[in-house]
JSON list of C-alpha atoms in Angstrom, two decimals:
[
{"chain": "K", "resi": 1, "resn": "ASP", "atom": "CA", "xyz": [-33.46, -15.90, 8.43]},
{"chain": "K", "resi": 2, "resn": "THR", "atom": "CA", "xyz": [-29.91, -15.55, 7.32]},
{"chain": "K", "resi": 3, "resn": "GLY", "atom": "CA", "xyz": [-29.55, -18.38, 4.79]},
{"chain": "K", "resi": 4, "resn": "VAL", "atom": "CA", "xyz": [-27.35, -18.32, 1.68]},
{"chain": "K", "resi": 5, "resn": "SER", "atom": "CA", "xyz": [-28.26, -15.60, -0.63]},
{"chain": "K", "resi": 6, "resn": "GLN", "atom": "CA", "xyz": [-27.28, -15.01, -4.15]},
{"chain": "K", "resi": 7, "resn": "ASP", "atom": "CA", "xyz": [-27.71, -11.97, -6.33]},
{"chain": "K", "resi": 8, "resn": "PRO", "atom": "CA", "xyz": [-29.00, -11.65, -8.98]},
{"chain": "K", "resi": 9, "resn": "ARG", "atom": "CA", "xyz": [-31.61, -14.23, -9.19]},
{"chain": "K", "resi": 10, "resn": "HIS", "atom": "CA", "xyz": [-31.74, -14.00, -12.95]},
{"chain": "K", "resi": 11, "resn": "LYS", "atom": "CA", "xyz": [-29.36, -12.50, -15.57]},
{"chain": "K", "resi": 12, "resn": "ILE", "atom": "CA", "xyz": [-29.99, -12.43, -19.36]},
{"chain": "K", "resi": 13, "resn": "THR", "atom": "CA", "xyz": [-27.04, -11.15, -21.40]},
{"chain": "K", "resi": 14, "resn": "LYS", "atom": "CA", "xyz": [-25.65, -11.17, -24.88]},
{"chain": "K", "resi": 15, "resn": "ARG", "atom": "CA", "xyz": [-23.00, -13.52, -25.87]},
{"chain": "K", "resi": 16, "resn": "GLY", "atom": "CA", "xyz": [-19.49, -11.94, -25.31]},
{"chain": "K", "resi": 17, "resn": "GLN", "atom": "CA", "xyz": [-20.56, -9.80, -22.41]},
{"chain": "K", "resi": 18, "resn": "ASN", "atom": "CA", "xyz": [-19.05, -10.28, -18.80]},
{"chain": "K", "resi": 19, "resn": "VAL", "atom": "CA", "xyz": [-21.43, -11.27, -15.86]},
{"chain": "K", "resi": 20, "resn": "THR", "atom": "CA", "xyz": [-20.71, -11.42, -12.14]},
{"chain": "K", "resi": 21, "resn": "PHE", "atom": "CA", "xyz": [-22.71, -13.26, -9.40]},
{"chain": "K", "resi": 22, "resn": "ARG", "atom": "CA", "xyz": [-22.47, -12.67, -5.92]},
{"chain": "K", "resi": 23, "resn": "CYS", "atom": "CA", "xyz": [-22.93, -14.98, -3.09]},
{"chain": "K", "resi": 24, "resn": "ASP", "atom": "CA", "xyz": [-23.34, -14.44, 0.82]},
{"chain": "K", "resi": 25, "resn": "PRO", "atom": "CA", "xyz": [-22.99, -17.42, 2.81]},
{"chain": "K", "resi": 26, "resn": "ILE", "atom": "CA", "xyz": [-24.28, -18.21, 6.20]},
{"chain": "K", "resi": 27, "resn": "SER", "atom": "CA", "xyz": [-22.11, -15.96, 8.32]},
{"chain": "K", "resi": 28, "resn": "GLU", "atom": "CA", "xyz": [-20.43, -18.55, 10.48]},
{"chain": "K", "resi": 29, "resn": "HIS", "atom": "CA", "xyz": [-19.52, -20.85, 7.71]},
{"chain": "K", "resi": 30, "resn": "ASN", "atom": "CA", "xyz": [-16.03, -20.86, 6.69]},
{"chain": "K", "resi": 31, "resn": "ARG", "atom": "CA", "xyz": [-16.60, -23.15, 3.58]},
{"chain": "K", "resi": 32, "resn": "LEU", "atom": "CA", "xyz": [-18.15, -21.70, 0.30]},
{"chain": "K", "resi": 33, "resn": "TYR", "atom": "CA", "xyz": [-18.86, -23.66, -3.01]},
{"chain": "K", "resi": 34, "resn": "TRP", "atom": "CA", "xyz": [-20.06, -22.82, -6.45]},
{"chain": "K", "resi": 35, "resn": "TYR", "atom": "CA", "xyz": [-22.03, -25.56, -8.27]},
{"chain": "K", "resi": 36, "resn": "ARG", "atom": "CA", "xyz": [-23.52, -25.18, -11.76]},
{"chain": "K", "resi": 37, "resn": "GLN", "atom": "CA", "xyz": [-26.80, -26.95, -12.84]},
{"chain": "K", "resi": 38, "resn": "THR", "atom": "CA", "xyz": [-28.10, -27.22, -16.21]},
{"chain": "K", "resi": 39, "resn": "LEU", "atom": "CA", "xyz": [-31.57, -28.24, -17.12]},
{"chain": "K", "resi": 40, "resn": "GLY", "atom": "CA", "xyz": [-32.51, -31.93, -16.38]},
{"chain": "K", "resi": 41, "resn": "GLN", "atom": "CA", "xyz": [-28.93, -32.41, -14.57]},
{"chain": "K", "resi": 42, "resn": "GLY", "atom": "CA", "xyz": [-27.71, -32.53, -11.18]},
{"chain": "K", "resi": 43, "resn": "PRO", "atom": "CA", "xyz": [-25.42, -29.83, -9.88]},
{"chain": "K", "resi": 44, "resn": "GLU", "atom": "CA", "xyz": [-21.70, -29.85, -10.89]},
{"chain": "K", "resi": 45, "resn": "PHE", "atom": "CA", "xyz": [-18.85, -28.83, -8.68]},
{"chain": "K", "resi": 46, "resn": "LEU", "atom": "CA", "xyz": [-17.07, -25.92, -9.82]},
{"chain": "K", "resi": 47, "resn": "THR", "atom": "CA", "xyz": [-15.02, -24.77, -7.00]},
{"chain": "K", "resi": 48, "resn": "TYR", "atom": "CA", "xyz": [-14.66, -24.14, -3.33]},
{"chain": "K", "resi": 49, "resn": "PHE", "atom": "CA", "xyz": [-13.08, -21.75, -0.54]},
{"chain": "K", "resi": 50, "resn": "GLN", "atom": "CA", "xyz": [-12.01, -22.63, 2.81]},
{"chain": "K", "resi": 51, "resn": "ASN", "atom": "CA", "xyz": [-12.34, -18.79, 4.29]},
{"chain": "K", "resi": 52, "resn": "GLU", "atom": "CA", "xyz": [-10.47, -16.69, 1.66]},
{"chain": "K", "resi": 53, "resn": "ALA", "atom": "CA", "xyz": [-8.54, -19.49, 0.03]},
{"chain": "K", "resi": 54, "resn": "GLN", "atom": "CA", "xyz": [-9.66, -21.08, -3.20]},
{"chain": "K", "resi": 55, "resn": "LEU", "atom": "CA", "xyz": [-8.60, -24.68, -2.63]},
{"chain": "K", "resi": 56, "resn": "GLU", "atom": "CA", "xyz": [-10.00, -26.50, -5.52]},
{"chain": "K", "resi": 57, "resn": "LYS", "atom": "CA", "xyz": [-11.20, -25.76, -9.09]},
{"chain": "K", "resi": 58, "resn": "SER", "atom": "CA", "xyz": [-12.96, -28.19, -11.43]},
{"chain": "K", "resi": 59, "resn": "ARG", "atom": "CA", "xyz": [-11.65, -28.69, -14.91]},
{"chain": "K", "resi": 60, "resn": "LEU", "atom": "CA", "xyz": [-15.17, -27.43, -15.96]},
{"chain": "K", "resi": 61, "resn": "LEU", "atom": "CA", "xyz": [-14.02, -24.01, -14.82]},
{"chain": "K", "resi": 62, "resn": "SER", "atom": "CA", "xyz": [-12.39, -22.50, -17.90]},
{"chain": "K", "resi": 63, "resn": "ASP", "atom": "CA", "xyz": [-10.06, -19.49, -17.90]},
{"chain": "K", "resi": 64, "resn": "ARG", "atom": "CA", "xyz": [-12.99, -17.34, -18.63]},
{"chain": "K", "resi": 65, "resn": "PHE", "atom": "CA", "xyz": [-14.46, -18.13, -15.09]},
{"chain": "K", "resi": 66, "resn": "SER", "atom": "CA", "xyz": [-12.92, -16.51, -11.88]},
{"chain": "K", "resi": 67, "resn": "ALA", "atom": "CA", "xyz": [-14.18, -16.75, -8.24]},
{"chain": "K", "resi": 68, "resn": "GLU", "atom": "CA", "xyz": [-13.05, -14.72, -5.33]},
{"chain": "K", "resi": 69, "resn": "ARG", "atom": "CA", "xyz": [-13.72, -14.77, -1.59]},
{"chain": "K", "resi": 70, "resn": "PRO", "atom": "CA", "xyz": [-11.71, -11.51, -0.75]},
{"chain": "K", "resi": 71, "resn": "LYS", "atom": "CA", "xyz": [-12.34, -11.36, 3.06]},
{"chain": "K", "resi": 72, "resn": "GLY", "atom": "CA", "xyz": [-13.64, -14.87, 3.55]},
{"chain": "K", "resi": 73, "resn": "SER", "atom": "CA", "xyz": [-17.10, -13.83, 3.63]},
{"chain": "K", "resi": 74, "resn": "PHE", "atom": "CA", "xyz": [-19.11, -13.03, 0.46]},
{"chain": "K", "resi": 75, "resn": "SER", "atom": "CA", "xyz": [-17.82, -14.52, -2.63]},
{"chain": "K", "resi": 76, "resn": "THR", "atom": "CA", "xyz": [-18.13, -13.58, -6.46]},
{"chain": "K", "resi": 77, "resn": "LEU", "atom": "CA", "xyz": [-18.10, -15.77, -9.61]},
{"chain": "K", "resi": 78, "resn": "GLU", "atom": "CA", "xyz": [-17.48, -13.93, -12.71]},
{"chain": "K", "resi": 79, "resn": "ILE", "atom": "CA", "xyz": [-17.84, -15.20, -16.27]},
{"chain": "K", "resi": 80, "resn": "GLN", "atom": "CA", "xyz": [-15.95, -13.31, -18.92]},
{"chain": "K", "resi": 81, "resn": "ARG", "atom": "CA", "xyz": [-16.94, -13.36, -22.73]},
{"chain": "K", "resi": 82, "resn": "THR", "atom": "CA", "xyz": [-19.98, -15.52, -22.01]},
{"chain": "K", "resi": 83, "resn": "GLU", "atom": "CA", "xyz": [-21.07, -18.40, -24.41]},
{"chain": "K", "resi": 84, "resn": "GLN", "atom": "CA", "xyz": [-24.46, -19.74, -24.96]},
{"chain": "K", "resi": 85, "resn": "GLY", "atom": "CA", "xyz": [-23.08, -22.99, -23.23]},
{"chain": "K", "resi": 86, "resn": "ASP", "atom": "CA", "xyz": [-22.54, -20.88, -19.94]},
{"chain": "K", "resi": 87, "resn": "SER", "atom": "CA", "xyz": [-26.46, -20.66, -19.57]},
{"chain": "K", "resi": 88, "resn": "ALA", "atom": "CA", "xyz": [-27.21, -22.54, -16.66]},
{"chain": "K", "resi": 89, "resn": "MET", "atom": "CA", "xyz": [-28.22, -22.12, -12.73]},
{"chain": "K", "resi": 90, "resn": "TYR", "atom": "CA", "xyz": [-25.07, -21.20, -10.72]},
{"chain": "K", "resi": 91, "resn": "LEU", "atom": "CA", "xyz": [-25.45, -22.52, -7.09]},
{"chain": "K", "resi": 92, "resn": "CYS", "atom": "CA", "xyz": [-23.87, -21.25, -4.22]},
{"chain": "K", "resi": 93, "resn": "ALA", "atom": "CA", "xyz": [-23.55, -23.18, -0.84]},
{"chain": "K", "resi": 94, "resn": "SER", "atom": "CA", "xyz": [-21.92, -22.85, 2.33]},
{"chain": "K", "resi": 95, "resn": "SER", "atom": "CA", "xyz": [-20.97, -25.31, 5.15]},
{"chain": "K", "resi": 96, "resn": "PRO", "atom": "CA", "xyz": [-19.55, -24.92, 8.68]},
{"chain": "K", "resi": 97, "resn": "GLY", "atom": "CA", "xyz": [-16.70, -27.50, 8.01]},
{"chain": "K", "resi": 98, "resn": "LEU", "atom": "CA", "xyz": [-15.23, -29.52, 10.69]},
{"chain": "K", "resi": 99, "resn": "ALA", "atom": "CA", "xyz": [-11.97, -29.30, 12.82]},
{"chain": "K", "resi": 100, "resn": "GLY", "atom": "CA", "xyz": [-9.05, -30.38, 10.88]},
{"chain": "K", "resi": 101, "resn": "GLY", "atom": "CA", "xyz": [-10.49, -28.98, 7.74]},
{"chain": "K", "resi": 102, "resn": "LEU", "atom": "CA", "xyz": [-12.80, -31.58, 6.86]},
{"chain": "K", "resi": 103, "resn": "GLY", "atom": "CA", "xyz": [-16.33, -31.13, 5.43]},
{"chain": "K", "resi": 104, "resn": "THR", "atom": "CA", "xyz": [-19.40, -32.49, 6.38]},
{"chain": "K", "resi": 105, "resn": "GLY", "atom": "CA", "xyz": [-21.32, -32.92, 3.14]},
{"chain": "K", "resi": 106, "resn": "GLU", "atom": "CA", "xyz": [-24.26, -31.04, 4.60]},
{"chain": "K", "resi": 107, "resn": "LEU", "atom": "CA", "xyz": [-24.30, -28.00, 2.32]},
{"chain": "K", "resi": 108, "resn": "PHE", "atom": "CA", "xyz": [-26.74, -25.14, 2.67]},
{"chain": "K", "resi": 109, "resn": "PHE", "atom": "CA", "xyz": [-27.67, -23.89, -0.81]},
{"chain": "K", "resi": 110, "resn": "GLY", "atom": "CA", "xyz": [-28.97, -20.58, -2.12]},
{"chain": "K", "resi": 111, "resn": "GLU", "atom": "CA", "xyz": [-31.79, -20.14, -4.51]},
{"chain": "K", "resi": 112, "resn": "GLY", "atom": "CA", "xyz": [-29.25, -19.97, -7.42]},
{"chain": "K", "resi": 113, "resn": "SER", "atom": "CA", "xyz": [-28.49, -17.36, -10.12]},
{"chain": "K", "resi": 114, "resn": "ARG", "atom": "CA", "xyz": [-29.94, -18.12, -13.50]},
{"chain": "K", "resi": 115, "resn": "LEU", "atom": "CA", "xyz": [-27.87, -17.13, -16.42]},
{"chain": "K", "resi": 116, "resn": "THR", "atom": "CA", "xyz": [-29.45, -16.98, -19.94]},
{"chain": "K", "resi": 117, "resn": "VAL", "atom": "CA", "xyz": [-26.95, -16.10, -22.70]},
{"chain": "K", "resi": 118, "resn": "LEU", "atom": "CA", "xyz": [-28.48, -15.02, -26.09]},
{"chain": "Y", "resi": 1, "resn": "ALA", "atom": "CA", "xyz": [-14.28, -42.66, -11.68]},
{"chain": "Y", "resi": 2, "resn": "GLN", "atom": "CA", "xyz": [-17.19, -41.82, -9.51]},
{"chain": "Y", "resi": 3, "resn": "LYS", "atom": "CA", "xyz": [-20.85, -41.96, -10.84]},
{"chain": "Y", "resi": 4, "resn": "VAL", "atom": "CA", "xyz": [-24.12, -41.79, -9.63]},
{"chain": "Y", "resi": 5, "resn": "THR", "atom": "CA", "xyz": [-27.04, -43.25, -11.65]},
{"chain": "Y", "resi": 6, "resn": "GLN", "atom": "CA", "xyz": [-30.68, -42.20, -10.96]},
{"chain": "Y", "resi": 7, "resn": "ALA", "atom": "CA", "xyz": [-32.54, -44.11, -13.52]},
{"chain": "Y", "resi": 8, "resn": "GLN", "atom": "CA", "xyz": [-36.13, -43.03, -12.85]},
{"chain": "Y", "resi": 9, "resn": "THR", "atom": "CA", "xyz": [-36.41, -39.59, -14.51]},
{"chain": "Y", "resi": 10, "resn": "GLU", "atom": "CA", "xyz": [-40.05, -39.04, -13.26]},
{"chain": "Y", "resi": 11, "resn": "ILE", "atom": "CA", "xyz": [-42.32, -40.57, -10.93]},
{"chain": "Y", "resi": 12, "resn": "SER", "atom": "CA", "xyz": [-45.85, -39.79, -10.34]},
{"chain": "Y", "resi": 13, "resn": "VAL", "atom": "CA", "xyz": [-47.98, -41.08, -7.43]},
{"chain": "Y", "resi": 14, "resn": "VAL", "atom": "CA", "xyz": [-51.30, -40.44, -5.73]},
{"chain": "Y", "resi": 15, "resn": "GLU", "atom": "CA", "xyz": [-50.96, -38.97, -2.15]},
{"chain": "Y", "resi": 16, "resn": "LYS", "atom": "CA", "xyz": [-50.71, -41.78, 0.56]},
{"chain": "Y", "resi": 17, "resn": "GLU", "atom": "CA", "xyz": [-49.00, -44.06, -1.77]},
{"chain": "Y", "resi": 18, "resn": "ASP", "atom": "CA", "xyz": [-45.61, -45.21, -0.82]},
{"chain": "Y", "resi": 19, "resn": "VAL", "atom": "CA", "xyz": [-42.79, -44.42, -3.38]},
{"chain": "Y", "resi": 20, "resn": "THR", "atom": "CA", "xyz": [-38.91, -45.80, -3.62]},
{"chain": "Y", "resi": 21, "resn": "LEU", "atom": "CA", "xyz": [-36.38, -43.64, -5.45]},
{"chain": "Y", "resi": 22, "resn": "ASP", "atom": "CA", "xyz": [-33.59, -45.78, -6.63]},
{"chain": "Y", "resi": 23, "resn": "CYS", "atom": "CA", "xyz": [-29.93, -44.70, -6.57]},
{"chain": "Y", "resi": 24, "resn": "VAL", "atom": "CA", "xyz": [-26.78, -46.90, -7.92]},
{"chain": "Y", "resi": 25, "resn": "TYR", "atom": "CA", "xyz": [-23.35, -45.32, -7.44]},
{"chain": "Y", "resi": 26, "resn": "GLU", "atom": "CA", "xyz": [-19.78, -46.28, -8.71]},
{"chain": "Y", "resi": 27, "resn": "THR", "atom": "CA", "xyz": [-16.56, -45.59, -6.82]},
{"chain": "Y", "resi": 28, "resn": "ARG", "atom": "CA", "xyz": [-13.22, -47.20, -6.30]},
{"chain": "Y", "resi": 29, "resn": "ASP", "atom": "CA", "xyz": [-12.93, -45.79, -2.93]},
{"chain": "Y", "resi": 30, "resn": "THR", "atom": "CA", "xyz": [-13.29, -47.76, 0.04]},
{"chain": "Y", "resi": 31, "resn": "THR", "atom": "CA", "xyz": [-14.33, -44.81, 2.13]},
{"chain": "Y", "resi": 32, "resn": "TYR", "atom": "CA", "xyz": [-16.98, -42.54, 0.61]},
{"chain": "Y", "resi": 33, "resn": "TYR", "atom": "CA", "xyz": [-20.17, -40.87, 1.60]},
{"chain": "Y", "resi": 34, "resn": "LEU", "atom": "CA", "xyz": [-23.63, -41.04, 0.13]},
{"chain": "Y", "resi": 35, "resn": "PHE", "atom": "CA", "xyz": [-26.40, -38.22, 0.36]},
{"chain": "Y", "resi": 36, "resn": "TRP", "atom": "CA", "xyz": [-29.85, -37.33, -0.69]},
{"chain": "Y", "resi": 37, "resn": "TYR", "atom": "CA", "xyz": [-30.91, -33.82, -1.36]},
{"chain": "Y", "resi": 38, "resn": "LYS", "atom": "CA", "xyz": [-34.29, -32.39, -2.17]},
{"chain": "Y", "resi": 39, "resn": "GLN", "atom": "CA", "xyz": [-34.76, -29.61, -4.65]},
{"chain": "Y", "resi": 40, "resn": "PRO", "atom": "CA", "xyz": [-38.42, -28.16, -4.37]},
{"chain": "Y", "resi": 41, "resn": "PRO", "atom": "CA", "xyz": [-39.75, -25.93, -7.08]},
{"chain": "Y", "resi": 42, "resn": "SER", "atom": "CA", "xyz": [-38.21, -23.04, -5.27]},
{"chain": "Y", "resi": 43, "resn": "GLY", "atom": "CA", "xyz": [-34.76, -24.27, -6.53]},
{"chain": "Y", "resi": 44, "resn": "GLU", "atom": "CA", "xyz": [-32.99, -24.38, -3.23]},
{"chain": "Y", "resi": 45, "resn": "LEU", "atom": "CA", "xyz": [-31.54, -27.84, -2.47]},
{"chain": "Y", "resi": 46, "resn": "VAL", "atom": "CA", "xyz": [-32.03, -29.21, 0.97]},
{"chain": "Y", "resi": 47, "resn": "PHE", "atom": "CA", "xyz": [-29.83, -31.73, 2.60]},
{"chain": "Y", "resi": 48, "resn": "LEU", "atom": "CA", "xyz": [-31.78, -34.87, 3.57]},
{"chain": "Y", "resi": 49, "resn": "ILE", "atom": "CA", "xyz": [-29.32, -37.40, 4.83]},
{"chain": "Y", "resi": 50, "resn": "ARG", "atom": "CA", "xyz": [-25.62, -38.59, 4.76]},
{"chain": "Y", "resi": 51, "resn": "ARG", "atom": "CA", "xyz": [-24.34, -41.96, 5.05]},
{"chain": "Y", "resi": 52, "resn": "ASN", "atom": "CA", "xyz": [-20.80, -43.14, 5.37]},
{"chain": "Y", "resi": 53, "resn": "SER", "atom": "CA", "xyz": [-19.58, -46.40, 3.48]},
{"chain": "Y", "resi": 54, "resn": "PHE", "atom": "CA", "xyz": [-19.11, -48.26, 6.74]},
{"chain": "Y", "resi": 55, "resn": "ASP", "atom": "CA", "xyz": [-22.43, -47.59, 8.20]},
{"chain": "Y", "resi": 56, "resn": "GLU", "atom": "CA", "xyz": [-25.09, -49.87, 6.18]},
{"chain": "Y", "resi": 57, "resn": "GLN", "atom": "CA", "xyz": [-27.75, -49.77, 8.96]},
{"chain": "Y", "resi": 58, "resn": "ASN", "atom": "CA", "xyz": [-31.04, -48.51, 7.44]},
{"chain": "Y", "resi": 59, "resn": "GLU", "atom": "CA", "xyz": [-32.38, -45.21, 8.59]},
{"chain": "Y", "resi": 60, "resn": "ILE", "atom": "CA", "xyz": [-36.00, -43.93, 9.24]},
{"chain": "Y", "resi": 61, "resn": "SER", "atom": "CA", "xyz": [-36.84, -40.48, 9.76]},
{"chain": "Y", "resi": 62, "resn": "GLY", "atom": "CA", "xyz": [-40.55, -39.86, 10.01]},
{"chain": "Y", "resi": 63, "resn": "ARG", "atom": "CA", "xyz": [-42.01, -40.90, 6.65]},
{"chain": "Y", "resi": 64, "resn": "TYR", "atom": "CA", "xyz": [-38.45, -41.12, 5.19]},
{"chain": "Y", "resi": 65, "resn": "SER", "atom": "CA", "xyz": [-36.33, -44.09, 5.13]},
{"chain": "Y", "resi": 66, "resn": "TRP", "atom": "CA", "xyz": [-33.14, -45.10, 3.48]},
{"chain": "Y", "resi": 67, "resn": "ASN", "atom": "CA", "xyz": [-31.70, -48.55, 2.34]},
{"chain": "Y", "resi": 68, "resn": "PHE", "atom": "CA", "xyz": [-28.04, -48.67, 1.95]},
{"chain": "Y", "resi": 69, "resn": "GLN", "atom": "CA", "xyz": [-26.65, -51.88, 0.21]},
{"chain": "Y", "resi": 70, "resn": "LYS", "atom": "CA", "xyz": [-22.84, -52.13, -0.58]},
{"chain": "Y", "resi": 71, "resn": "SER", "atom": "CA", "xyz": [-23.38, -55.36, -2.21]},
{"chain": "Y", "resi": 72, "resn": "THR", "atom": "CA", "xyz": [-25.48, -53.79, -4.97]},
{"chain": "Y", "resi": 73, "resn": "SER", "atom": "CA", "xyz": [-23.89, -50.31, -4.61]},
{"chain": "Y", "resi": 74, "resn": "SER", "atom": "CA", "xyz": [-27.41, -48.92, -4.01]},
{"chain": "Y", "resi": 75, "resn": "PHE", "atom": "CA", "xyz": [-28.69, -46.15, -1.66]},
{"chain": "Y", "resi": 76, "resn": "ASN", "atom": "CA", "xyz": [-32.46, -46.13, -2.18]},
{"chain": "Y", "resi": 77, "resn": "PHE", "atom": "CA", "xyz": [-34.98, -43.78, -0.71]},
{"chain": "Y", "resi": 78, "resn": "THR", "atom": "CA", "xyz": [-38.53, -44.50, 0.42]},
{"chain": "Y", "resi": 79, "resn": "ILE", "atom": "CA", "xyz": [-41.19, -42.13, 1.11]},
{"chain": "Y", "resi": 80, "resn": "THR", "atom": "CA", "xyz": [-44.17, -43.66, 2.97]},
{"chain": "Y", "resi": 81, "resn": "ALA", "atom": "CA", "xyz": [-47.68, -42.21, 2.72]},
{"chain": "Y", "resi": 82, "resn": "SER", "atom": "CA", "xyz": [-46.61, -39.51, 0.28]},
{"chain": "Y", "resi": 83, "resn": "GLN", "atom": "CA", "xyz": [-47.81, -36.03, 0.55]},
{"chain": "Y", "resi": 84, "resn": "VAL", "atom": "CA", "xyz": [-48.26, -33.44, -2.05]},
{"chain": "Y", "resi": 85, "resn": "VAL", "atom": "CA", "xyz": [-45.48, -31.37, -0.36]},
{"chain": "Y", "resi": 86, "resn": "ASP", "atom": "CA", "xyz": [-43.07, -34.24, -1.32]},
{"chain": "Y", "resi": 87, "resn": "SER", "atom": "CA", "xyz": [-43.46, -33.19, -4.81]},
{"chain": "Y", "resi": 88, "resn": "ALA", "atom": "CA", "xyz": [-39.82, -32.05, -5.95]},
{"chain": "Y", "resi": 89, "resn": "VAL", "atom": "CA", "xyz": [-36.62, -33.23, -7.50]},
{"chain": "Y", "resi": 90, "resn": "TYR", "atom": "CA", "xyz": [-34.48, -35.80, -5.47]},
{"chain": "Y", "resi": 91, "resn": "PHE", "atom": "CA", "xyz": [-30.82, -35.99, -5.85]},
{"chain": "Y", "resi": 92, "resn": "CYS", "atom": "CA", "xyz": [-28.63, -38.73, -4.83]},
{"chain": "Y", "resi": 93, "resn": "ALA", "atom": "CA", "xyz": [-24.87, -37.80, -4.33]},
{"chain": "Y", "resi": 94, "resn": "LEU", "atom": "CA", "xyz": [-21.68, -39.22, -3.67]},
{"chain": "Y", "resi": 95, "resn": "SER", "atom": "CA", "xyz": [-18.38, -37.82, -2.23]},
{"chain": "Y", "resi": 96, "resn": "GLU", "atom": "CA", "xyz": [-14.92, -38.91, -1.64]},
{"chain": "Y", "resi": 97, "resn": "ALA", "atom": "CA", "xyz": [-13.69, -39.11, 1.93]},
{"chain": "Y", "resi": 98, "resn": "TYR", "atom": "CA", "xyz": [-11.05, -36.57, 1.39]},
{"chain": "Y", "resi": 99, "resn": "ASN", "atom": "CA", "xyz": [-13.57, -33.90, 0.52]},
{"chain": "Y", "resi": 100, "resn": "THR", "atom": "CA", "xyz": [-16.98, -34.66, 1.87]},
{"chain": "Y", "resi": 101, "resn": "ASP", "atom": "CA", "xyz": [-18.20, -31.33, 0.57]},
{"chain": "Y", "resi": 102, "resn": "LYS", "atom": "CA", "xyz": [-17.28, -32.05, -3.18]},
{"chain": "Y", "resi": 103, "resn": "LEU", "atom": "CA", "xyz": [-20.40, -33.73, -4.08]},
{"chain": "Y", "resi": 104, "resn": "ILE", "atom": "CA", "xyz": [-20.97, -35.63, -7.52]},
{"chain": "Y", "resi": 105, "resn": "PHE", "atom": "CA", "xyz": [-24.86, -35.69, -8.01]},
{"chain": "Y", "resi": 106, "resn": "GLY", "atom": "CA", "xyz": [-26.76, -38.09, -10.11]},
{"chain": "Y", "resi": 107, "resn": "THR", "atom": "CA", "xyz": [-29.49, -36.52, -12.54]},
{"chain": "Y", "resi": 108, "resn": "GLY", "atom": "CA", "xyz": [-32.19, -36.61, -10.20]},
{"chain": "Y", "resi": 109, "resn": "THR", "atom": "CA", "xyz": [-35.84, -38.08, -9.92]},
{"chain": "Y", "resi": 110, "resn": "ARG", "atom": "CA", "xyz": [-38.72, -35.68, -10.45]},
{"chain": "Y", "resi": 111, "resn": "LEU", "atom": "CA", "xyz": [-41.49, -36.95, -7.77]},
{"chain": "Y", "resi": 112, "resn": "GLN", "atom": "CA", "xyz": [-44.93, -35.65, -8.47]},
{"chain": "Y", "resi": 113, "resn": "VAL", "atom": "CA", "xyz": [-47.57, -36.34, -5.79]},
{"chain": "Y", "resi": 114, "resn": "PHE", "atom": "CA", "xyz": [-51.05, -35.75, -6.86]},
{"chain": "Y", "resi": 115, "resn": "PRO", "atom": "CA", "xyz": [-53.90, -35.25, -4.33]}
]
């Protein structure tokens, strides 16, 4: 099954360290999303890509966060100088999109990368 | 601003009981979309349904049904004859018409179905 895969599944790091998460979307999907979920909350939108172009970034995404999708396939989310408040589950999702650049809202999520900052 | 409220934090039922999960939303848009997603213990969110703001017809899919009422800004989800496999966290979500994939989620309702 070629669903959305994320790596690593768990990451424990010390405050101030940099971390990088990788997401491999479903191969034929041109849209890729990053969401963040903290305990007891719903996912919050961070950013999304249409092919290799990053089209929108949430205000939640501080300057310490950067996301890339260099060839329109996999994506990376890097957090620099991690803080304890960055501890969360980072979810990646993809969708096929529609003609005209519209989305469908039917997102295919990965199992997430859980970050713990000590 | 857009907002989704799921007032029920946790619901416990016994197998075969019917259960309704409530969802109330706020938006100033006239065109918008509503969704339900399921998050089982494995953590992977699974899409259940999408509804646009112009379609108020109720929908039934097997044991699942959805009731959309614009007059009360609600989009409730009913599971009939619940099963243990229905145990999960259920999220209601809202999106704007300009970007249907940018979802605003509620805080979720944890459903526990006991045998």
